Amino acid sequence: MKSTTRKICFAGLFTALAVVGSLLQFPIFGSKCAPVQHLINILCAVILGPWYGVAVAFLASLIRNLFGIGSLLAFPGSMFGALLCGLVHKLFKKIPLTIIAEVFGTAVLGGLCAYPVAILFMGKSSADITFYVYIIPFLISTVGGSIIAAVVLGALKGTGALRYLTDDDNGKKREKRG
């Protein structure tokens, strides 16, 4: 039970960081690139797992859209990366593979899925954009966020904090000691 509570607290914290971090964004080809979201996706994958990561990506995208600081492209641009890097980390427990999965999931899968979102929901004409037009901006955004994530995770691993954040047994031992 306490593990679930801890994960929900981290998910709320990561959602807030993704929303506030999205103020650091830059436009590329009609897309608002927010590298902090990709940092958060990778941290969620490593600390919380794939389903919490997707939930955080969805909630952050929703809040950004409600506040007018994001676009509908935030949904495919963040959720595919969060899912893929979460699943890869769950299977392999390798941070470099997790980072590559975030980049591929966001840039390629998210970029391709942004095309129908732009046409169906944003009123873009298919003549105005090509099928792969969102891959490049999503790639630039996710590479930036992934580099930051690699630095942050390296620092957390170096101090031992990453093991503390990801190991539920440590929490149980602390509770028993009082």
mmCIF file of C-alpha atoms in Angstrom:
data_model
loop_
_atom_site.group_PDB
_atom_site.id
_atom_site.type_symbol
_atom_site.label_atom_id
_atom_site.label_comp_id
_atom_site.label_asym_id
_atom_site.label_seq_id
_atom_site.Cartn_x
_atom_site.Cartn_y
_atom_site.Cartn_z
ATOM 1 C CA MET A 1 0.000 0.000 0.000
ATOM 2 C CA LYS A 2 2.750 2.459 0.878
ATOM 3 C CA SER A 3 4.490 1.719 -2.431
ATOM 4 C CA THR A 4 1.351 2.754 -4.313
ATOM 5 C CA THR A 5 1.063 5.935 -2.262
ATOM 6 C CA ARG A 6 4.725 6.719 -2.951
ATOM 7 C CA LYS A 7 4.240 6.162 -6.683
ATOM 8 C CA ILE A 8 1.152 8.377 -6.793
ATOM 9 C CA CYS A 9 3.062 11.135 -4.973
ATOM 10 C CA PHE A 10 5.951 10.878 -7.424
ATOM 11 C CA ALA A 11 3.495 10.851 -10.353
ATOM 12 C CA GLY A 12 1.913 14.065 -9.065
ATOM 13 C CA LEU A 13 5.319 15.649 -8.595
ATOM 14 C CA PHE A 14 6.476 14.586 -12.061
ATOM 15 C CA THR A 15 3.240 15.880 -13.618
ATOM 16 C CA ALA A 16 3.746 19.269 -11.970
ATOM 17 C CA LEU A 17 7.392 19.395 -13.072
ATOM 18 C CA ALA A 18 6.409 18.531 -16.654
ATOM 19 C CA VAL A 19 3.768 21.283 -16.731
ATOM 20 C CA VAL A 20 6.030 23.944 -15.211
ATOM 21 C CA GLY A 21 8.965 22.718 -17.296
ATOM 22 C CA SER A 22 6.885 23.107 -20.440
ATOM 23 C CA LEU A 23 7.260 26.863 -20.031
ATOM 24 C CA LEU A 24 10.759 26.184 -21.346
ATOM 25 C CA GLN A 25 9.694 25.454 -24.911
ATOM 26 C CA PHE A 26 10.661 26.479 -28.382
ATOM 27 C CA PRO A 27 8.743 26.321 -31.667
ATOM 28 C CA ILE A 28 9.999 24.161 -34.517
ATOM 29 C CA PHE A 29 7.864 23.705 -37.657
ATOM 30 C CA GLY A 30 4.563 24.416 -35.902
ATOM 31 C CA SER A 31 5.323 22.165 -32.938
ATOM 32 C CA LYS A 32 6.038 23.429 -29.432
ATOM 33 C CA CYS A 33 9.031 21.403 -28.293
ATOM 34 C CA ALA A 34 9.277 20.885 -24.542
ATOM 35 C CA PRO A 35 12.403 18.871 -23.622
ATOM 36 C CA VAL A 36 11.491 18.717 -19.920
ATOM 37 C CA GLN A 37 8.595 16.371 -20.776
ATOM 38 C CA HIS A 38 11.077 13.853 -22.180
ATOM 39 C CA LEU A 39 13.248 14.120 -19.091
ATOM 40 C CA ILE A 40 10.151 13.360 -17.024
ATOM 41 C CA ASN A 41 9.185 10.445 -19.300
ATOM 42 C CA ILE A 42 12.541 8.787 -18.688
ATOM 43 C CA LEU A 43 12.492 9.442 -14.935
ATOM 44 C CA CYS A 44 8.983 7.963 -14.758
ATOM 45 C CA ALA A 45 10.105 4.898 -16.715
ATOM 46 C CA VAL A 46 12.994 4.255 -14.346
ATOM 47 C CA ILE A 47 11.332 5.170 -11.047
ATOM 48 C CA LEU A 48 7.622 4.431 -11.547
ATOM 49 C CA GLY A 49 7.157 2.141 -14.537
ATOM 50 C CA PRO A 50 5.408 2.370 -17.900
ATOM 51 C CA TRP A 51 1.791 2.865 -16.853
ATOM 52 C CA TYR A 52 2.532 5.674 -14.429
ATOM 53 C CA GLY A 53 4.728 7.226 -17.123
ATOM 54 C CA VAL A 54 1.888 7.212 -19.644
ATOM 55 C CA ALA A 55 -0.496 8.639 -17.036
ATOM 56 C CA VAL A 56 1.954 11.442 -16.196
ATOM 57 C CA ALA A 57 2.468 12.216 -19.902
ATOM 58 C CA PHE A 58 -1.296 12.311 -20.483
ATOM 59 C CA LEU A 59 -2.023 14.481 -17.441
ATOM 60 C CA ALA A 60 0.807 16.899 -18.204
ATOM 61 C CA SER A 61 -0.398 17.206 -21.821
ATOM 62 C CA LEU A 62 -3.968 17.754 -20.672
ATOM 63 C CA ILE A 63 -3.013 20.421 -18.129
ATOM 64 C CA ARG A 64 -0.736 22.155 -20.643
ATOM 65 C CA ASN A 65 -3.596 22.273 -23.136
ATOM 66 C CA LEU A 66 -6.090 23.502 -20.544
ATOM 67 C CA PHE A 67 -3.720 26.334 -19.594
ATOM 68 C CA GLY A 68 -3.009 27.155 -23.244
ATOM 69 C CA ILE A 69 0.717 26.430 -23.011
ATOM 70 C CA GLY A 70 0.652 23.266 -25.124
ATOM 71 C CA SER A 71 -0.890 21.942 -28.277
ATOM 72 C CA LEU A 72 -2.760 18.764 -29.092
ATOM 73 C CA LEU A 73 0.519 17.431 -30.455
ATOM 74 C CA ALA A 74 1.670 17.136 -26.840
ATOM 75 C CA PHE A 75 -0.392 13.959 -26.480
ATOM 76 C CA PRO A 76 1.251 11.797 -29.152
ATOM 77 C CA GLY A 77 4.543 13.616 -28.638
ATOM 78 C CA SER A 78 4.812 12.550 -25.017
ATOM 79 C CA MET A 79 2.683 9.457 -24.534
ATOM 80 C CA PHE A 80 4.326 7.213 -27.132
ATOM 81 C CA GLY A 81 7.772 7.967 -25.763
ATOM 82 C CA ALA A 82 6.609 7.407 -22.190
ATOM 83 C CA LEU A 83 5.057 4.055 -23.050
ATOM 84 C CA LEU A 84 7.941 2.740 -25.100
ATOM 85 C CA CYS A 85 10.712 3.800 -22.723
ATOM 86 C CA GLY A 86 8.705 2.488 -19.765
ATOM 87 C CA LEU A 87 8.226 -0.915 -21.383
ATOM 88 C CA VAL A 88 11.860 -1.142 -22.457
ATOM 89 C CA HIS A 89 13.075 -0.253 -18.966
ATOM 90 C CA LYS A 90 10.695 -2.755 -17.403
ATOM 91 C CA LEU A 91 12.029 -5.507 -19.678
ATOM 92 C CA PHE A 92 15.761 -4.737 -19.745
ATOM 93 C CA LYS A 93 16.514 -2.405 -16.783
ATOM 94 C CA LYS A 94 19.142 -0.632 -18.919
ATOM 95 C CA ILE A 95 19.133 3.168 -18.847
ATOM 96 C CA PRO A 96 20.801 3.626 -22.268
ATOM 97 C CA LEU A 97 18.148 1.410 -23.893
ATOM 98 C CA THR A 98 15.451 3.331 -22.016
ATOM 99 C CA ILE A 99 16.769 6.616 -23.405
ATOM 100 C CA ILE A 100 16.918 5.239 -26.958
ATOM 101 C CA ALA A 101 13.343 3.973 -26.578
ATOM 102 C CA GLU A 102 12.202 7.446 -25.478
ATOM 103 C CA VAL A 103 13.818 9.031 -28.517
ATOM 104 C CA PHE A 104 12.377 6.448 -30.924
ATOM 105 C CA GLY A 105 8.941 6.409 -29.297
ATOM 106 C CA THR A 106 8.606 10.182 -29.293
ATOM 107 C CA ALA A 107 10.329 11.097 -32.543
ATOM 108 C CA VAL A 108 9.186 8.279 -34.800
ATOM 109 C CA LEU A 109 5.973 6.885 -33.317
ATOM 110 C CA GLY A 110 4.789 10.157 -31.766
ATOM 111 C CA GLY A 111 5.864 12.124 -34.832
ATOM 112 C CA LEU A 112 3.949 9.848 -37.185
ATOM 113 C CA CYS A 113 0.850 9.839 -34.978
ATOM 114 C CA ALA A 114 0.926 13.632 -34.752
ATOM 115 C CA TYR A 115 0.092 13.841 -38.448
ATOM 116 C CA PRO A 116 -3.519 12.577 -38.141
ATOM 117 C CA VAL A 117 -3.970 14.590 -34.936
ATOM 118 C CA ALA A 118 -2.940 17.754 -36.798
ATOM 119 C CA ILE A 119 -5.307 17.013 -39.676
ATOM 120 C CA LEU A 120 -8.316 15.785 -37.698
ATOM 121 C CA PHE A 121 -8.240 18.029 -34.636
ATOM 122 C CA MET A 122 -6.131 21.044 -35.491
ATOM 123 C CA GLY A 123 -7.585 21.804 -38.924
ATOM 124 C CA LYS A 124 -4.293 21.415 -40.774
ATOM 125 C CA SER A 125 -4.577 20.591 -44.448
ATOM 126 C CA SER A 126 -2.812 17.446 -45.568
ATOM 127 C CA ALA A 127 -1.438 19.548 -48.432
ATOM 128 C CA ASP A 128 0.214 21.879 -45.899
ATOM 129 C CA ILE A 129 2.103 19.169 -44.028
ATOM 130 C CA THR A 130 3.778 15.960 -45.020
ATOM 131 C CA PHE A 131 3.339 12.662 -43.250
ATOM 132 C CA TYR A 132 6.711 12.849 -41.510
ATOM 133 C CA VAL A 133 6.907 16.586 -40.780
ATOM 134 C CA TYR A 134 6.656 16.215 -36.980
ATOM 135 C CA ILE A 135 9.455 13.661 -36.675
ATOM 136 C CA ILE A 136 12.245 16.281 -36.855
ATOM 137 C CA PRO A 137 10.842 18.672 -34.212
ATOM 138 C CA PHE A 138 9.954 15.800 -31.902
ATOM 139 C CA LEU A 139 13.440 14.361 -32.426
ATOM 140 C CA ILE A 140 15.108 17.646 -31.490
ATOM 141 C CA SER A 141 12.953 17.990 -28.392
ATOM 142 C CA THR A 142 13.374 14.429 -27.174
ATOM 143 C CA VAL A 143 17.132 14.327 -27.751
ATOM 144 C CA GLY A 144 17.522 17.448 -25.615
ATOM 145 C CA GLY A 145 15.378 16.034 -22.825
ATOM 146 C CA SER A 146 17.084 12.648 -23.063
ATOM 147 C CA ILE A 147 20.543 14.180 -22.652
ATOM 148 C CA ILE A 148 19.344 15.991 -19.535
ATOM 149 C CA ALA A 149 17.805 12.738 -18.251
ATOM 150 C CA ALA A 150 21.083 10.879 -18.797
ATOM 151 C CA VAL A 151 22.929 13.496 -16.725
ATOM 152 C CA VAL A 152 20.297 13.468 -13.948
ATOM 153 C CA LEU A 153 20.145 9.661 -13.792
ATOM 154 C CA GLY A 154 23.947 9.461 -13.816
ATOM 155 C CA ALA A 155 24.074 11.824 -10.846
ATOM 156 C CA LEU A 156 21.348 9.906 -9.004
ATOM 157 C CA LYS A 157 23.106 6.610 -9.670
ATOM 158 C CA GLY A 158 26.468 8.011 -8.576
ATOM 159 C CA THR A 159 25.087 9.114 -5.218
ATOM 160 C CA GLY A 160 23.095 5.925 -4.644
ATOM 161 C CA ALA A 161 19.832 7.868 -4.687
ATOM 162 C CA LEU A 162 18.584 6.020 -7.779
ATOM 163 C CA ARG A 163 18.696 2.682 -5.962
ATOM 164 C CA TYR A 164 16.839 4.285 -3.064
ATOM 165 C CA LEU A 165 14.148 5.680 -5.375
ATOM 166 C CA THR A 166 13.596 2.445 -7.275
ATOM 167 C CA ASP A 167 14.002 -0.183 -4.544
ATOM 168 C CA ASP A 168 10.830 -0.856 -2.550
ATOM 169 C CA ASP A 169 12.722 -3.165 -0.179
ATOM 170 C CA ASN A 170 14.729 -0.212 1.153
ATOM 171 C CA GLY A 171 11.489 1.513 2.072
ATOM 172 C CA LYS A 172 10.221 -1.572 3.902
ATOM 173 C CA LYS A 173 13.479 -1.910 5.850
ATOM 174 C CA ARG A 174 13.322 1.762 6.887
ATOM 175 C CA GLU A 175 9.752 1.319 8.154
ATOM 176 C CA LYS A 176 10.715 -1.665 10.315
ATOM 177 C CA ARG A 177 13.629 0.195 11.904
ATOM 178 C CA GLY A 178 11.270 2.827 13.008
#
